[in-house]
XYZ file of C-alpha atoms in Angstrom:
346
model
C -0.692 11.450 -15.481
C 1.365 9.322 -18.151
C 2.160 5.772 -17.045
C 5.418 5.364 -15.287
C 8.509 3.850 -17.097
C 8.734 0.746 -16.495
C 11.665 -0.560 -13.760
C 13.782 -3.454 -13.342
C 13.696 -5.341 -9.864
C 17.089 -2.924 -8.812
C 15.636 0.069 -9.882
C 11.888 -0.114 -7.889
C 11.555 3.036 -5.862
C 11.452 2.029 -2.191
C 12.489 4.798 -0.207
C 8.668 5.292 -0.091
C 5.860 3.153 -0.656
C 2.173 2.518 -0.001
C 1.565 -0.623 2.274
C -0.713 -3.724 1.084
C -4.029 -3.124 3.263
C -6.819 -5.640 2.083
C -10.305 -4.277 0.727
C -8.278 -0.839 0.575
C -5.524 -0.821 -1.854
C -7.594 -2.062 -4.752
C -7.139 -0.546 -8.499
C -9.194 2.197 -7.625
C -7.262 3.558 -4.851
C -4.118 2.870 -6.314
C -4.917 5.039 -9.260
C -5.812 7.791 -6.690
C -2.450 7.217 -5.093
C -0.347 7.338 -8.020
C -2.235 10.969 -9.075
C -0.531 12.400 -6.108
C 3.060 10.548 -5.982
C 4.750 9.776 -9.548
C 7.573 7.665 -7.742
C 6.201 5.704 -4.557
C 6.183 2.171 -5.100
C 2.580 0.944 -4.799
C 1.170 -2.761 -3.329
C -1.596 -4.431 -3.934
C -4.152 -6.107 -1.065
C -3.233 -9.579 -0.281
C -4.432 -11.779 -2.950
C -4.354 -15.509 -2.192
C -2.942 -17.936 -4.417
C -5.348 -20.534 -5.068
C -7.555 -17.542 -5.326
C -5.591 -15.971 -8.350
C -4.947 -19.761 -9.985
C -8.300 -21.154 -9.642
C -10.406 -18.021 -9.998
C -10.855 -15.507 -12.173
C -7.600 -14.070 -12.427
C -8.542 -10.584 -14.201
C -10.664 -9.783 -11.392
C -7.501 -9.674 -8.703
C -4.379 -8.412 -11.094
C -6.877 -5.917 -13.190
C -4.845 -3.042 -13.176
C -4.417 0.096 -14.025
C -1.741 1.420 -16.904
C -0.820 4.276 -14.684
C -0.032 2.481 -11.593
C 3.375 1.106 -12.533
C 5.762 0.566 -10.557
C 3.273 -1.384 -8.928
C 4.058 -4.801 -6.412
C 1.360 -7.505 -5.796
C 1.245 -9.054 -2.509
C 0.230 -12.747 -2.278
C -0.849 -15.057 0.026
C 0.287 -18.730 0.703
C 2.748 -21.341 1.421
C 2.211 -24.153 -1.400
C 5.250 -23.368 -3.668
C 3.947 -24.715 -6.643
C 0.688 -22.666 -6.228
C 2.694 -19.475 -5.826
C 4.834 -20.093 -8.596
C 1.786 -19.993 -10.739
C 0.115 -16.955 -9.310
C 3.554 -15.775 -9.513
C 3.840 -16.399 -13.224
C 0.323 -14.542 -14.033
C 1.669 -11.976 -12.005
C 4.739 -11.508 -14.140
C 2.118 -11.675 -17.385
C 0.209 -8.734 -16.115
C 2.962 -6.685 -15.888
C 3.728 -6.613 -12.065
C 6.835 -5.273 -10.656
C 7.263 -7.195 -7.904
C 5.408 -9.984 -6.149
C 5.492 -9.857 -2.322
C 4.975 -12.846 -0.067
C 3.074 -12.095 3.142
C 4.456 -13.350 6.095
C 2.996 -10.847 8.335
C -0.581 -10.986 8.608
C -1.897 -12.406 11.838
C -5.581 -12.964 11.314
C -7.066 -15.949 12.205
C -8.234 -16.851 8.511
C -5.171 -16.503 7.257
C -3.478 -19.016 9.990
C -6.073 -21.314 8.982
C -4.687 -21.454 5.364
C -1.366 -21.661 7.211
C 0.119 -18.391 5.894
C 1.003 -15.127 6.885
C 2.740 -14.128 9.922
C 3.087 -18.131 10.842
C 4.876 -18.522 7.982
C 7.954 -17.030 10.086
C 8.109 -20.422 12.025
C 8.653 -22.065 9.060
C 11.704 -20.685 7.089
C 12.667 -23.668 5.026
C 9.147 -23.520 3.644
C 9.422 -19.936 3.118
C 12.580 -20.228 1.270
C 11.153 -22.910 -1.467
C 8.285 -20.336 -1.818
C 10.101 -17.454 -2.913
C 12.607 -20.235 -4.737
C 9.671 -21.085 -6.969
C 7.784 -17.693 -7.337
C 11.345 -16.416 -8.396
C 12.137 -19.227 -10.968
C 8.635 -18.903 -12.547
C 8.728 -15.012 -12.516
C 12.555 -14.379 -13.355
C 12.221 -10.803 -14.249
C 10.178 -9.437 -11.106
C 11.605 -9.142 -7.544
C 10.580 -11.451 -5.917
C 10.321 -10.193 -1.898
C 9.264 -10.531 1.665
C 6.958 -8.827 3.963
C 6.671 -9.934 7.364
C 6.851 -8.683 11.505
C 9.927 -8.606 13.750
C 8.488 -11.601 15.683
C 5.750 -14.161 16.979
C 3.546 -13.238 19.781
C 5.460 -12.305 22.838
C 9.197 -13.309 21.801
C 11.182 -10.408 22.810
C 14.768 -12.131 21.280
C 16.592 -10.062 18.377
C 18.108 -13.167 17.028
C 15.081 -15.204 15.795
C 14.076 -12.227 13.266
C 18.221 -12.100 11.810
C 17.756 -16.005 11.743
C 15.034 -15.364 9.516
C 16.317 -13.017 7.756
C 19.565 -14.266 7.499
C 18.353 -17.834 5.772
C 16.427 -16.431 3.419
C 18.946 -14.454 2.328
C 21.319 -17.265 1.908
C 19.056 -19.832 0.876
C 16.878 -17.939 -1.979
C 17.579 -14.384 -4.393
C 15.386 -12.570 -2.279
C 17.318 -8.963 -1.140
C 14.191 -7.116 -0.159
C 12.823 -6.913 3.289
C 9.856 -5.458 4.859
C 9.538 -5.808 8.064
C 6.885 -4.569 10.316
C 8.077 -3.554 13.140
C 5.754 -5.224 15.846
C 5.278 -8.977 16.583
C 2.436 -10.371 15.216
C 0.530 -12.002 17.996
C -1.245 -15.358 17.136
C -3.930 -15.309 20.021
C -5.842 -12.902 21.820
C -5.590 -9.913 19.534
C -7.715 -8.860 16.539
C -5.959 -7.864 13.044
C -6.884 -4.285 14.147
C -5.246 -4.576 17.752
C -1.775 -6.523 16.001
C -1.489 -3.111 14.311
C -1.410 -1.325 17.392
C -0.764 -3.007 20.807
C 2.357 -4.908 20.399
C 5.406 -2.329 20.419
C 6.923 -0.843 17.889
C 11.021 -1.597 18.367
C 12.261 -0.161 15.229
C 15.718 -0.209 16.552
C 15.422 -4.146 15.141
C 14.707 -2.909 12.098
C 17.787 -0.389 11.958
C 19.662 -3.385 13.798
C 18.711 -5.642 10.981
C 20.415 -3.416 7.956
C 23.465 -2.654 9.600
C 23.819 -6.587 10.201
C 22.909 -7.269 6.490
C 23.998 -3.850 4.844
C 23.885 -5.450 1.192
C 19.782 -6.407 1.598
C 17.429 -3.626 0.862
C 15.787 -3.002 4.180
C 12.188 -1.456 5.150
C 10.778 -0.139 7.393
C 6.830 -0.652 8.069
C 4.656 0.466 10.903
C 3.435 3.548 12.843
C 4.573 6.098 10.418
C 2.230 9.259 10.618
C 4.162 12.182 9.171
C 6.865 12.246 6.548
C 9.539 13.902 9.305
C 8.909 11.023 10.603
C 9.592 8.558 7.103
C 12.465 10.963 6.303
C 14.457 10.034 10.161
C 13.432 6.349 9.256
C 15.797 6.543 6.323
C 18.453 7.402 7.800
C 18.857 3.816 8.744
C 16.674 1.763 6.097
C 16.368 1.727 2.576
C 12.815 2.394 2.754
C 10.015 3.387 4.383
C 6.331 1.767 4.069
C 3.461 3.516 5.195
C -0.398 2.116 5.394
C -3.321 3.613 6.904
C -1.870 6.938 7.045
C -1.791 7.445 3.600
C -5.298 5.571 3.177
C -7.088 8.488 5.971
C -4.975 11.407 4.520
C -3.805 10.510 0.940
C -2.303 14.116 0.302
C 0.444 13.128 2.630
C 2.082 11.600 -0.500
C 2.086 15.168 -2.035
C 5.440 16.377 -0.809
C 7.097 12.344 -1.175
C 8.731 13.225 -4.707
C 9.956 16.577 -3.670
C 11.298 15.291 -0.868
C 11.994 11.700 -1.277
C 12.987 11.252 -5.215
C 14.398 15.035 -6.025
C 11.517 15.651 -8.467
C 10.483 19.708 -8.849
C 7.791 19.462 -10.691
C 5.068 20.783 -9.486
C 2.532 18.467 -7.728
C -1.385 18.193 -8.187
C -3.496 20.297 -6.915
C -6.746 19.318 -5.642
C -9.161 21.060 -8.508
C -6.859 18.846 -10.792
C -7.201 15.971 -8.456
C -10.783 16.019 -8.749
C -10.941 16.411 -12.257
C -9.042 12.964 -13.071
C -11.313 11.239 -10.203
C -14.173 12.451 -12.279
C -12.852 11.169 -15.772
C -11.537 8.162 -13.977
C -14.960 7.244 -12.802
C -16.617 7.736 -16.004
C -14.383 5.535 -17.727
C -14.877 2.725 -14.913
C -18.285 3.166 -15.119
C -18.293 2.625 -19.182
C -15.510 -0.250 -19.248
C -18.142 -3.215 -18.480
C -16.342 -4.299 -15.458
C -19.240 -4.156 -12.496
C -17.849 -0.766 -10.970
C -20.034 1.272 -9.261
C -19.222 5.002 -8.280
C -19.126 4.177 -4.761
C -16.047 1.728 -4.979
C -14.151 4.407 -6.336
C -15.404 7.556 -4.141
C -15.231 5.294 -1.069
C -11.117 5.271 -1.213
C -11.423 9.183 -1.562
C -12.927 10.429 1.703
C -9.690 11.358 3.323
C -8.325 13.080 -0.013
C -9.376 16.680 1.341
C -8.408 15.971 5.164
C -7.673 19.406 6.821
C -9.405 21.685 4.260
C -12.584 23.801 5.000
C -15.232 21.170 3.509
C -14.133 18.495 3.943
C -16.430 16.990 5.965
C -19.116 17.831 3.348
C -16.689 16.313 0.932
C -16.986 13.021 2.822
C -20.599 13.560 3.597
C -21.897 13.585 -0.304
C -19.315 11.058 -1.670
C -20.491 8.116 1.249
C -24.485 9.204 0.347
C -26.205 6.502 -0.763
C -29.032 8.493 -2.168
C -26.406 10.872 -4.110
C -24.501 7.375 -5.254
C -27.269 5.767 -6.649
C -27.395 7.376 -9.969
C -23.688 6.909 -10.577
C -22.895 10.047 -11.760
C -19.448 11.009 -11.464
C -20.489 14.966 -11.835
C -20.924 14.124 -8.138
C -16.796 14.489 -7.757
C -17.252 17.593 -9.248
C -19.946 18.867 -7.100
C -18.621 17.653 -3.887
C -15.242 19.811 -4.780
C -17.192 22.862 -5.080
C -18.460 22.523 -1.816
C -15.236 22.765 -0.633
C -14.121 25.369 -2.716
C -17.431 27.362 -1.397
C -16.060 26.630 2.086
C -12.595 27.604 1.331
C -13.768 30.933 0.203
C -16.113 31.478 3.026
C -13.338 31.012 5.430
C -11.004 33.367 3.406
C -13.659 36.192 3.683
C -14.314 35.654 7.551
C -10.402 35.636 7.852
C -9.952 38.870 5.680
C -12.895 41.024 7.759
């Protein structure tokens, strides 16, 4: 698939996107991702700052020339250190940069970012200030939860909202919709035991109807994205798409009025395979496992697929990094696909 033209900050895509979900949204998934959607908008993992400034930059923005429009999330809350990731950002040709004030893990609220970044909105405010002034042609946006631990109060998250939309350029808005509980929960349980309210979402962009709004969290089906819109500018989903990526086949037919046709999954495989190959010859370190790894889910539902999963997670069959092994895998299912078409027919 051709690389995307390239958008400006009012033109991104948002009415669906792929959520920021660290160790899965890497380069390798997102080229995946942007085989079955032309249009979504696609995010990065959380990178950290310092990490991007002080490290070896390549190895976090690498990216693909496909992906675009693509948005890199970052972590932190020193606004000189973010302007500079910020700027980098802008030189590899990112789209966006997204400041995460939404993560609740404990390592992150020992770097004193994330989701307890929403305590602290002046800070906030002069980080996006300074990412914005040293990346002047990217949006510059926001990504955080509908509240802290058990508050149950509307008016803290408009607060929020409301001063940052005053005090900085920032008009985007993603907003999980679940509190982000600073004790006694895991990352995995803050996805899934504090309630979803999305009414505070919908709330939120009739309050500011000029800000772009989005929804984030819970989002299984796309009947489900497409009621979402009728009260938010966009709609984020995560793991969903990670488990079943083909969920994302129907997005531009239904969310961005493309007909074109959309891949198929002999197609599909065949640009995993050539993908691979090339990874595997650019020098980088990539091994055929960090690319088949994000493709488990990719034939979810079909006859197969469990063979599908079962040859592309073999360690024996990875070894020799041989990215025929796409290739075979997807006959397997096309063997099972047949088998169940006979049994159906007699």
């Amino acid at each position: 698939m051709p690389p995307t033209e390239k958008t400006t900050p009012d033109t991104l895509p948002r009415r669906l996107s792929v959520a920021p979900m660290l160790d899965w949204t890497d380069r390798h998934f997102r080229f995946l991702a942007r085989q079955i959607s032309r249009h979504a908008l696609l995010y990065t993992e959380m990178v950290n700052a310092g990490a991007v400034v002080h490290g070896d930059a390549a190895r976090f923005l690498l990216k693909n020339d496909c992906e675009n429009p693509v948005a890199l999330q970052l972590g932190g809350s020193e606004p000189a250190l973010l302007a500079k990731a910020a700027a980098e950002a802008a030189a590899w040709g990112y789209d966006e940069i997204n400041l995460n004030c939404g993560c609740p893990s404990p390592r992150v609220q020992k770097g004193a970012f994330g989701a307890c970044l929403m305590n602290e909105v002046a800070l906030v405010a002069d980080c996006l200030n300074a990412m914005q002034d040293a990346a002047p042609d990217c949006a510059v946006t926001v990504k955080h939860r509908i509240g802290i631990d058990r508050q149950t109060d509307y008016q803290p998250l408009a607060d929020f909202v409301g001063t940052l939309s005053e005090k900085t350029a920032c008009t985007v808005f993603i907003v999980h919709a679940r509190n982000a509980w600073l004790d006694g929960l895991s990352p995995k349980e803050n996805r899934d035991v504090p309630p979803l309210k999305y009414d505070y979402v919908y709330r939120l962009k009739r309050e500011f109807p000029a800000l772009q709004i989005v929804l984030n969290g819970g989002i299984k089906t796309n009947a489900e994205a497409a009621l979402h819109l009728q009260h938010t500018d966009g709609v984020m989903v995560g793991r969903e798409c990670y488990h079943n990526p083909m969920l994302m086949r129907d997005w531009d037919r239904l969310f961005y009025g493309d007909t074109r046709e959309p891949a198929v999954y002999a197609e599909l495989a065949e640009r995993l395979r050539d993908y691979a190959a090339e990874r595997l010859a650019d020098g980088r370190g990539s091994i055929l496992r960090h690319i088949t790894r994000h493709c488990l889910g990719l034939m979810h539902g079909l006859n197969g697929a469990r063979q599908w999963r079962r040859m592309l997670s073999d360690a024996e069959l990875l070894k020799d990094n041989d990215p025929e092994l796409i290739m075979r895998a997807w006959r397997e299912v096309e063997k099972a696909g047949r088998r169940a078409d006979t049994a159906e027919a007699v």
